[in-house]
Coordinates of C-alpha atoms and ligand atoms in Angstrom, one line a residue:
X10 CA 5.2 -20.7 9.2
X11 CA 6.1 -17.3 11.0
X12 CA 6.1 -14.5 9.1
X13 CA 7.5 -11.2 9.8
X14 CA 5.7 -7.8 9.0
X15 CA 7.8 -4.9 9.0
X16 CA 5.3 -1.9 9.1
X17 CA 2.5 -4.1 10.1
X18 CA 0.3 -2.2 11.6
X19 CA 0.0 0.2 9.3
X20 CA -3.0 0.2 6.8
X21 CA -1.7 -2.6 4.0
X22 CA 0.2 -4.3 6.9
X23 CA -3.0 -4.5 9.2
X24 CA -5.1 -6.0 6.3
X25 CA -2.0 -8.7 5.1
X26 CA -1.9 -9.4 9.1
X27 CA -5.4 -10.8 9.0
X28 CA -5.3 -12.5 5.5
X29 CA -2.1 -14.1 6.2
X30 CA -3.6 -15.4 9.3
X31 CA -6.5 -16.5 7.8
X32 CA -4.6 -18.7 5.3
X33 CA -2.8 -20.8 8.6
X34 CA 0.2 -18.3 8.7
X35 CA 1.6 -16.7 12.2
X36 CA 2.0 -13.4 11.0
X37 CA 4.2 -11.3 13.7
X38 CA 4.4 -7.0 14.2
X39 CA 7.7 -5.0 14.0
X40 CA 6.3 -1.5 13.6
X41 CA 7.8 1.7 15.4
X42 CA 4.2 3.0 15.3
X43 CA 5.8 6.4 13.6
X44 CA 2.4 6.3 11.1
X45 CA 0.0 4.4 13.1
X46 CA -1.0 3.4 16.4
X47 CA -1.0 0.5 18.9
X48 CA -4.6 0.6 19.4
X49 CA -4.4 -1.7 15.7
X50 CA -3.4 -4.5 17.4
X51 CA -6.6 -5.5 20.0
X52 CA -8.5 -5.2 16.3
X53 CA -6.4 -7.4 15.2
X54 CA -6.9 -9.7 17.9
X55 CA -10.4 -9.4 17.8
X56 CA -10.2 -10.3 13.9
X57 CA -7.7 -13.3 14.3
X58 CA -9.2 -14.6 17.3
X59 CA -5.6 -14.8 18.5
X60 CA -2.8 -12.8 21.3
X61 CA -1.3 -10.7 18.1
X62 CA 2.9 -10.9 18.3
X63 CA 3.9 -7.5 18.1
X64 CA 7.5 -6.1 19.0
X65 CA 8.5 -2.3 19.3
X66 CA 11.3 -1.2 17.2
X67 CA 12.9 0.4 14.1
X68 CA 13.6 -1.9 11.0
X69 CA 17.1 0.0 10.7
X70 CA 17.9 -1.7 14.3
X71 CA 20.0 -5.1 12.9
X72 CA 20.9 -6.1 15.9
X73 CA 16.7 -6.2 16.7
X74 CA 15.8 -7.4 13.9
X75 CA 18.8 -10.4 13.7
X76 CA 17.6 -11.0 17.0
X77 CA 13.8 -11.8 16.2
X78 CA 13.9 -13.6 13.0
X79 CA 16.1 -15.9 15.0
X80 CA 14.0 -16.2 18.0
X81 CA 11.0 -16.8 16.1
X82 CA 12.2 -19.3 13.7
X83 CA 11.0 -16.1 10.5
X84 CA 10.3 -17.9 7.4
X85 CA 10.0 -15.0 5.5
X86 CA 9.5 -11.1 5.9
X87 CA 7.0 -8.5 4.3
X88 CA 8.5 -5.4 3.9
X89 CA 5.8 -2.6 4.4
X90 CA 7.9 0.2 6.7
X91 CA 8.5 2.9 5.5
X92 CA 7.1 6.6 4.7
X93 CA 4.5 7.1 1.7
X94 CA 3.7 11.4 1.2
X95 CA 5.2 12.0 -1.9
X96 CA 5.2 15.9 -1.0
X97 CA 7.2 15.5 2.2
X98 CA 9.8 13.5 -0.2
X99 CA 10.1 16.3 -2.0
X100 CA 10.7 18.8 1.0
X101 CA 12.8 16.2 3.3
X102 CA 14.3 14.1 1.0
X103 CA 17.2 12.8 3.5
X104 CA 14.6 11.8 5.8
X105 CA 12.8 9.3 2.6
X106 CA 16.1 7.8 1.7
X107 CA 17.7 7.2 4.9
X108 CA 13.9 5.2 6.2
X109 CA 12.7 3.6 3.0
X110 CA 16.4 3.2 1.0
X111 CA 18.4 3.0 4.5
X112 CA 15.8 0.5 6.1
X113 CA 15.5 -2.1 3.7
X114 CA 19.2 -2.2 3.7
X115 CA 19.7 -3.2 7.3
X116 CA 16.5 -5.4 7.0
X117 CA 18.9 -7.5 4.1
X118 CA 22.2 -7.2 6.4
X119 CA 20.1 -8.7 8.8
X120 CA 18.0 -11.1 7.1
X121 CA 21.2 -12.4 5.5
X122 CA 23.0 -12.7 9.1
X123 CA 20.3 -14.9 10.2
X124 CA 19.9 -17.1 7.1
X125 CA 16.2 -16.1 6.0
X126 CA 16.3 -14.9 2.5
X127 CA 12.7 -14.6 1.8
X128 CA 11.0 -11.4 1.3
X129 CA 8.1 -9.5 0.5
X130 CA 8.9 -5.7 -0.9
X131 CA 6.4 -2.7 -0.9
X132 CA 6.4 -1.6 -4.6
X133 CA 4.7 0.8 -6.0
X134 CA 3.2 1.9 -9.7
X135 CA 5.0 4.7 -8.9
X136 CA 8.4 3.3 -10.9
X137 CA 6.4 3.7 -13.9
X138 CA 6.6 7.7 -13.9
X139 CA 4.4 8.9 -16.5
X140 CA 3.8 5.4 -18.6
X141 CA 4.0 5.5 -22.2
X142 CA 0.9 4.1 -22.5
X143 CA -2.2 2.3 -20.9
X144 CA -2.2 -1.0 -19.7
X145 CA 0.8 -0.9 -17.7
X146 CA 3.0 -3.9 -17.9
X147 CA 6.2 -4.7 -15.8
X148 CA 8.3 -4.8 -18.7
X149 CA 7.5 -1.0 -19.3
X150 CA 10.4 1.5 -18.8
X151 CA 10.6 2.7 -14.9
X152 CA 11.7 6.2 -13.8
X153 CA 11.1 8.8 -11.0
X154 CA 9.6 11.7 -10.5
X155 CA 10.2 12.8 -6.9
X156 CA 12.5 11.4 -3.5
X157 CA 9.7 8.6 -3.0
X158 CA 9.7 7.2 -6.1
X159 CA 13.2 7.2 -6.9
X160 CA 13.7 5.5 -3.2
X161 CA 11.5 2.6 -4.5
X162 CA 13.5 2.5 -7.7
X163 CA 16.4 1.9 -5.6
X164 CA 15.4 -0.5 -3.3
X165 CA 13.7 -2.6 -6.5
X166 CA 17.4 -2.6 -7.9
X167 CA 19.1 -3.5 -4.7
X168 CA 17.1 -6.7 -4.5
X169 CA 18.2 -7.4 -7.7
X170 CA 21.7 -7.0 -7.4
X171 CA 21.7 -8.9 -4.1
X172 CA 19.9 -12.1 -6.0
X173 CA 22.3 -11.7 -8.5
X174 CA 24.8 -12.0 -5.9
X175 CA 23.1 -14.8 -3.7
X176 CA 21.2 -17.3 -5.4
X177 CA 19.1 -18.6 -2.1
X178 CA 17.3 -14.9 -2.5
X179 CA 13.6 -15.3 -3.2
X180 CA 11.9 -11.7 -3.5
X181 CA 8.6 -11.2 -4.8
X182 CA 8.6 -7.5 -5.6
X183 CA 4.6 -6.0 -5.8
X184 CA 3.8 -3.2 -7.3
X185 CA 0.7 -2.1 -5.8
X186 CA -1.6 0.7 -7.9
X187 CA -3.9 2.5 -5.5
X188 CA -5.0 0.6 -2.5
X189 CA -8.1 1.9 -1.0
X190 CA -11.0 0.7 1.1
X191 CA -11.1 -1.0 4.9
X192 CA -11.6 -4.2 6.2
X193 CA -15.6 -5.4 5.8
X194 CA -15.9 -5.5 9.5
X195 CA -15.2 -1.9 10.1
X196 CA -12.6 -2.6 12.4
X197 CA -9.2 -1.3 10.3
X198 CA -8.7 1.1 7.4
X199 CA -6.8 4.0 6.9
X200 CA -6.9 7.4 8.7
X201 CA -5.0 10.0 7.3
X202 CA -3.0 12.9 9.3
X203 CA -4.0 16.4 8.5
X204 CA -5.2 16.8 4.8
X205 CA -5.6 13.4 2.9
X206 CA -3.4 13.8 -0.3
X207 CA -5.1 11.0 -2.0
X208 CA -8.3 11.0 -3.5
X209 CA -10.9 8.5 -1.6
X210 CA -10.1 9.4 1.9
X211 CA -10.8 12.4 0.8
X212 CA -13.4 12.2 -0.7
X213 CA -15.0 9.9 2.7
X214 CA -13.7 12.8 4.5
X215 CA -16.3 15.1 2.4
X216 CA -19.0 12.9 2.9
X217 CA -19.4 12.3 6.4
X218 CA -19.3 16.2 6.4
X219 CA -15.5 16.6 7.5
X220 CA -14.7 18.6 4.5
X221 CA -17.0 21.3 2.6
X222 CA -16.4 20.0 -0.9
X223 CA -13.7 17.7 -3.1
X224 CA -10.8 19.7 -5.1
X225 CA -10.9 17.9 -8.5
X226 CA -7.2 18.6 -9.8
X227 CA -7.4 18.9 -13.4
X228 CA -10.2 18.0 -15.8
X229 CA -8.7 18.3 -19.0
X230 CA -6.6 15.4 -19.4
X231 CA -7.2 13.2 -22.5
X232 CA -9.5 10.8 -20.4
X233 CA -13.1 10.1 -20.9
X234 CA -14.5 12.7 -18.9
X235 CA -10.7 14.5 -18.6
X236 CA -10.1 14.1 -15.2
X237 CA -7.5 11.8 -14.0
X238 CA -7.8 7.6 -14.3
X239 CA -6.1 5.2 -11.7
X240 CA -6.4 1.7 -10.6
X241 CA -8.0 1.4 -7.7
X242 CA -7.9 -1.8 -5.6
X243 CA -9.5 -3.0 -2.6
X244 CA -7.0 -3.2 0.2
X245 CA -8.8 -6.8 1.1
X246 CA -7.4 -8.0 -2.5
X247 CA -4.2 -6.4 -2.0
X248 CA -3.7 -8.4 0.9
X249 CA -5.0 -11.9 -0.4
X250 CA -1.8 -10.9 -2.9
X251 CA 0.7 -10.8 -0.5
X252 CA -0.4 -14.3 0.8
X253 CA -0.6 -15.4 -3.1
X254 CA 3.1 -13.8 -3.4
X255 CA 4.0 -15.7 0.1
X256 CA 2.8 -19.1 -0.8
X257 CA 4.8 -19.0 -4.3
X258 CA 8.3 -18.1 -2.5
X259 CA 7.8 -20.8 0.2
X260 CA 6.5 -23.5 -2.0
X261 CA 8.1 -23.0 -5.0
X262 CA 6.0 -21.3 -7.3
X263 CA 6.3 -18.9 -10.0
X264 CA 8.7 -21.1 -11.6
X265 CA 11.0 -21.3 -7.8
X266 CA 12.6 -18.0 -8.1
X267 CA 12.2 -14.3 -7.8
X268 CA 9.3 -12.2 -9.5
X269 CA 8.1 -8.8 -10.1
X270 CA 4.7 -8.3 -10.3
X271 CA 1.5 -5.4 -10.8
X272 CA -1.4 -5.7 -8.4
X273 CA -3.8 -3.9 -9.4
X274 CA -7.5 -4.6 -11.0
X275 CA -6.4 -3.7 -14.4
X276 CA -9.6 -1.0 -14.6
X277 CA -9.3 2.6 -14.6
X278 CA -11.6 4.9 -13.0
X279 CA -11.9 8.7 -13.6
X280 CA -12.1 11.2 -10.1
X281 CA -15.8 11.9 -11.0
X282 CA -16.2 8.1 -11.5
X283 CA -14.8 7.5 -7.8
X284 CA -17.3 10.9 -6.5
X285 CA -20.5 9.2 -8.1
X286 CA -19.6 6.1 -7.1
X287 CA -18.8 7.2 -3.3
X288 CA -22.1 9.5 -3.6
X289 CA -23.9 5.7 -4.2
X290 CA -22.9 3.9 -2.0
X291 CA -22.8 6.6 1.3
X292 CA -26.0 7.9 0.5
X293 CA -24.4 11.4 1.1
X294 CA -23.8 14.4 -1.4
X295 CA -20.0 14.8 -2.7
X296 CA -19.8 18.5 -3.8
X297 CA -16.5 19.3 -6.0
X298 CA -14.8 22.2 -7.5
X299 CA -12.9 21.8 -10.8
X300 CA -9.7 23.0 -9.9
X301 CA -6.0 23.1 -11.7
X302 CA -3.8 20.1 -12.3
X303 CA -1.7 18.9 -9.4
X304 CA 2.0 18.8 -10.1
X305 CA 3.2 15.6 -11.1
X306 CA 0.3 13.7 -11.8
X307 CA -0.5 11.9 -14.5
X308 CA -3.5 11.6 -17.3
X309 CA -4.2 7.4 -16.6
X310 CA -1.9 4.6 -14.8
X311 CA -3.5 1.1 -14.7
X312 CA -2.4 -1.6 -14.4
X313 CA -2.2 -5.0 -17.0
X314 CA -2.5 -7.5 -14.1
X315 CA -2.5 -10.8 -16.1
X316 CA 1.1 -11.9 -15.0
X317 CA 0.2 -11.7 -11.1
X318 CA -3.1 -14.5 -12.5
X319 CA -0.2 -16.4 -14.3
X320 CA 2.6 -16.8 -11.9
X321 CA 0.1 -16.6 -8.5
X322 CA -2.9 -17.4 -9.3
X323 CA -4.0 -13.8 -7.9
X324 CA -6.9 -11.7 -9.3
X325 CA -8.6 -8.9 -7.8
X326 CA -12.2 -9.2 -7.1
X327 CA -13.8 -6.6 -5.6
X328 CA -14.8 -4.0 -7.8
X329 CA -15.3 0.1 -7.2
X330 CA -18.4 0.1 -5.2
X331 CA -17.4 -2.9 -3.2
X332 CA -14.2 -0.5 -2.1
X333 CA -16.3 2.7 -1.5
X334 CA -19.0 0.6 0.7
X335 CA -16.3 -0.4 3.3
X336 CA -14.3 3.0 2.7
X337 CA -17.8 4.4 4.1
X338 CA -18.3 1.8 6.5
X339 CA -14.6 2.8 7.7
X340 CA -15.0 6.3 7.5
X341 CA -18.4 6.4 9.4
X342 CA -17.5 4.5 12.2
X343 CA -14.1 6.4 13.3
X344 CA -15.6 10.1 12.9
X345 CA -16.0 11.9 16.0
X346 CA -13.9 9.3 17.8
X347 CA -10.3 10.7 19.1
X348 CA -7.4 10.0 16.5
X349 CA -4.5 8.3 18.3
X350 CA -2.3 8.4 15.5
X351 CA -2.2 8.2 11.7
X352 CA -3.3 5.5 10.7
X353 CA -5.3 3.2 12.7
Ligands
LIG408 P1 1.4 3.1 6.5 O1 2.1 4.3 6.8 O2 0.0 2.9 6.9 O3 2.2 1.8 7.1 C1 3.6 1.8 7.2 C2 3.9 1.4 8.6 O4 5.4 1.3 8.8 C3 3.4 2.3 9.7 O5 2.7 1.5 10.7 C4 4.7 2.9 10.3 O6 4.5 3.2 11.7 C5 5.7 1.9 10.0 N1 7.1 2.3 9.9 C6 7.6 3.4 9.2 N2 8.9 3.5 9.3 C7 9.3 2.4 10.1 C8 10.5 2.0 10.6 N3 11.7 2.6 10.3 N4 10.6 0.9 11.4 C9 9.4 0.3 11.8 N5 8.2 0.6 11.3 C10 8.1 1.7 10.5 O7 1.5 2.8 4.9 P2 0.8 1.8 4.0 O8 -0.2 2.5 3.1 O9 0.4 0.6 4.7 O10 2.0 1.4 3.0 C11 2.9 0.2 3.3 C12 3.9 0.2 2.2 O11 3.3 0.1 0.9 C13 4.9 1.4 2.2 O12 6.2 0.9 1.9 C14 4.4 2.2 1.0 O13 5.4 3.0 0.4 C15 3.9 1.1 0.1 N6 2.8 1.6 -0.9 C16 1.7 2.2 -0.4 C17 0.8 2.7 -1.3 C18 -0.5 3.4 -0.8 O14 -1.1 4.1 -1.6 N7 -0.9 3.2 0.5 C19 0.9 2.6 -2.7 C20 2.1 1.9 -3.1 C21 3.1 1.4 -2.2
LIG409 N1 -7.2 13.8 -6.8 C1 -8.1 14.9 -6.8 N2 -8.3 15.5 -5.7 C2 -7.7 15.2 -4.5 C3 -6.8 14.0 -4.5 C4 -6.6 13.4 -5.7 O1 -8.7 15.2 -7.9 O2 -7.9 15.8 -3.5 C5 -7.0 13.1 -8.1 C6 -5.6 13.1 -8.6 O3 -5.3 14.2 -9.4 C7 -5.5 11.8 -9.4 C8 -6.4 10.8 -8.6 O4 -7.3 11.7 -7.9 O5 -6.0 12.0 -10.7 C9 -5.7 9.9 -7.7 O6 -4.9 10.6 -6.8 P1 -4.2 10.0 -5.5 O7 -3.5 11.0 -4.8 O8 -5.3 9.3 -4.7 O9 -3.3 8.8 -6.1 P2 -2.0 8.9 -7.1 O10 -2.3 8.0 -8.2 O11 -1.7 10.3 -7.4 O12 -0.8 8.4 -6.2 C10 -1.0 7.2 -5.4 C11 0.0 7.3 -4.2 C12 1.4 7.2 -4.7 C13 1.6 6.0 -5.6 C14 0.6 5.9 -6.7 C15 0.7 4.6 -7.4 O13 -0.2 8.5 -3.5 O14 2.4 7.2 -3.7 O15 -0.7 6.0 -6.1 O16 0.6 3.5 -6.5 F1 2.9 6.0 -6.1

């Protein structure tokens, strides 16, 4: 079965290429390489042990994207494209709605023009703002708290209304928590432009001796040791989701319809938690400074994960060290070499 990756060579797409692969899918490429570079796609080759299908182009292009799903016979599409910094949200908002709000959008017109109406979506714990409480499950209340968010609101309503409207609609809407870690091999994983904003590339970043020391924001939050908790899951298990979320749609699991799920480990980890556990498994010093709470944030956000082990069969198995060992593995093989792009 062919499956289309919007955004796929970017750092969740890259991973979901070779998983999806692996499990006796064709996974094909639409990326506009705006966050990442083409260099991805020999890696991928070298991973798949196959010629990797990957086109050029803008997922806003209908007439491109009609074109391909008819061409290659698309059985369903993953929807990854689309911008992530939550502070560039906030300064260009137009630019966030008009790629992740205005994208998806043509991706449906066209999707629907050339009968496939199977797909993927890019969620994020995000929608859950500042949760009421801890474990998060999908039934809690969503909200927004910035351009980015509220774009993934949208979008998560749109598909909604559009099932409502067509019943031959199957989406399988993920809400990931906080993907980190690379590929075991070495040979993909993420590579942030300037500054990371989120906490374990920076933190590799700092241990390979990129950065003097970590800027812990905040450590007075009701948490264990006060700084702030997340879910962190390994990219690798991420992906094996998106091939769990695939096979229900196409084979009629999940009960046959549409679902809405957390991916996450359901385990929260503190920022010192992730420093001593980087610290472990690098070999190298992580010095910090406590500084004061980023705006925004929140005290803890994991995930309750049990529906996405009910309805898919999907749990996350690789625990925090197991992400930090190939987020090192990663991070020491691509220092010093020239960055192409964003992510590679
Ligand atoms: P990424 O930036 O590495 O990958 C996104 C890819 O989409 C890039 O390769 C980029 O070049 C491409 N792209 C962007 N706009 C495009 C367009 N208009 N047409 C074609 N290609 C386009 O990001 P990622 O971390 O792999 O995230 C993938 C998806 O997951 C995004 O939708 C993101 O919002 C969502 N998500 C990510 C995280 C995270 O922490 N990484 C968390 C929750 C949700
Ligand atoms: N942190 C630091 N120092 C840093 C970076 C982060 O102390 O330099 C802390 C944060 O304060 C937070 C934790 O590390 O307590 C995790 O921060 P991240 O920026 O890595 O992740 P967030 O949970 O803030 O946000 C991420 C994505 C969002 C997404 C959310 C849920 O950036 O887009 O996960 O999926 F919505």
């Amino acid at each position: 079965m062919n499956i289309l990756l919007t955004g796929g060579a970017g750092y969740i797409g890259s991973h979901t290429f070779v998983a999806l692969a692996a499990a006796g899918f064709t996974p094909m490429i639409l990326d506009d390489f705006s966050n990442s570079s083409a260099d991805v796609l020999a890696r991928l080759e070298a991973l798949t042990g196959t010629p990797v299908l990957c086109e050029r182009g803008d997922v806003a292009d209908v007439a491109l994207v009609g074109a391909l799903i008819a061409q290659h016979t698309i059985a369903a599409v993953v929807h990854f494209a689309g911008f992530k910094a939550v502070g560039e949200s906030v300064a260009q908002p137009l630019k966030y709605y008009r790629n992740n709000v205005g994208g998806i959008i043509a991706l449906l017109q066209a999707m629907d023009a050339a009968n496939c109406r199977t797909l993927v979506f890019s969620s994020s714990a995000t929608v859950y703002g500042d949760p009421a409480s801890v474990p998060i499950t999908e039934d809690f209340a969503r909200s927004h708290t910035n351009p980015y968010g509220h774009g993934k609101l949208v979008c998560e309503d749109m598909l909604a209304a559009l099932g409502t409207s067509n019943k031959a609609w199957r989406f399988g809407v993920l809400r990931y928590f906080n993907p980190v870690g690379a590929h075991p091999s070495g040979l993909i994983g993420e590579d942030p432009a300037g500054v990371p904003n989120n906490l374990m590339p920076y933190v590799a970043q700092v241990a390979v001796g990129q950065r003097e020391f970590l800027n812990v924001w905040g450590n007075d939050y009701a948490t264990p040791d006060g700084t702030g908790v997340r879910d962190y899951i390994h990219v690798q298990d991420l992906a094996a989701g998106h091939v769990a979320a695939l096979q229900a749609l196409l084979h009629g699991g999940a009960g046959g319809g549409s679902f809405t799920v957390n991916l996450g480990t359901g385990k929260g980890h503190s920022v010192l938690e992730v420093v001593r556990a980087f610290e472990q498994a690098s070999g190298k010093k992580v010095p910090y400074r406590i500084g004061p709470r980023r705006a925004g944030d929140v005290a803890q956000c994991y995930a309750d994960a049990s529906l996405a082990a009910r309805l898919l069969g999907w749990r996350a198995t690789q625990t925090l060290p197991d992400m930090c060992r190939d987020a090192w593995r990663w991070q020491s093989r691509i220092h010093g070499s020239p960055r192409p792009a964003a992510s590679r």
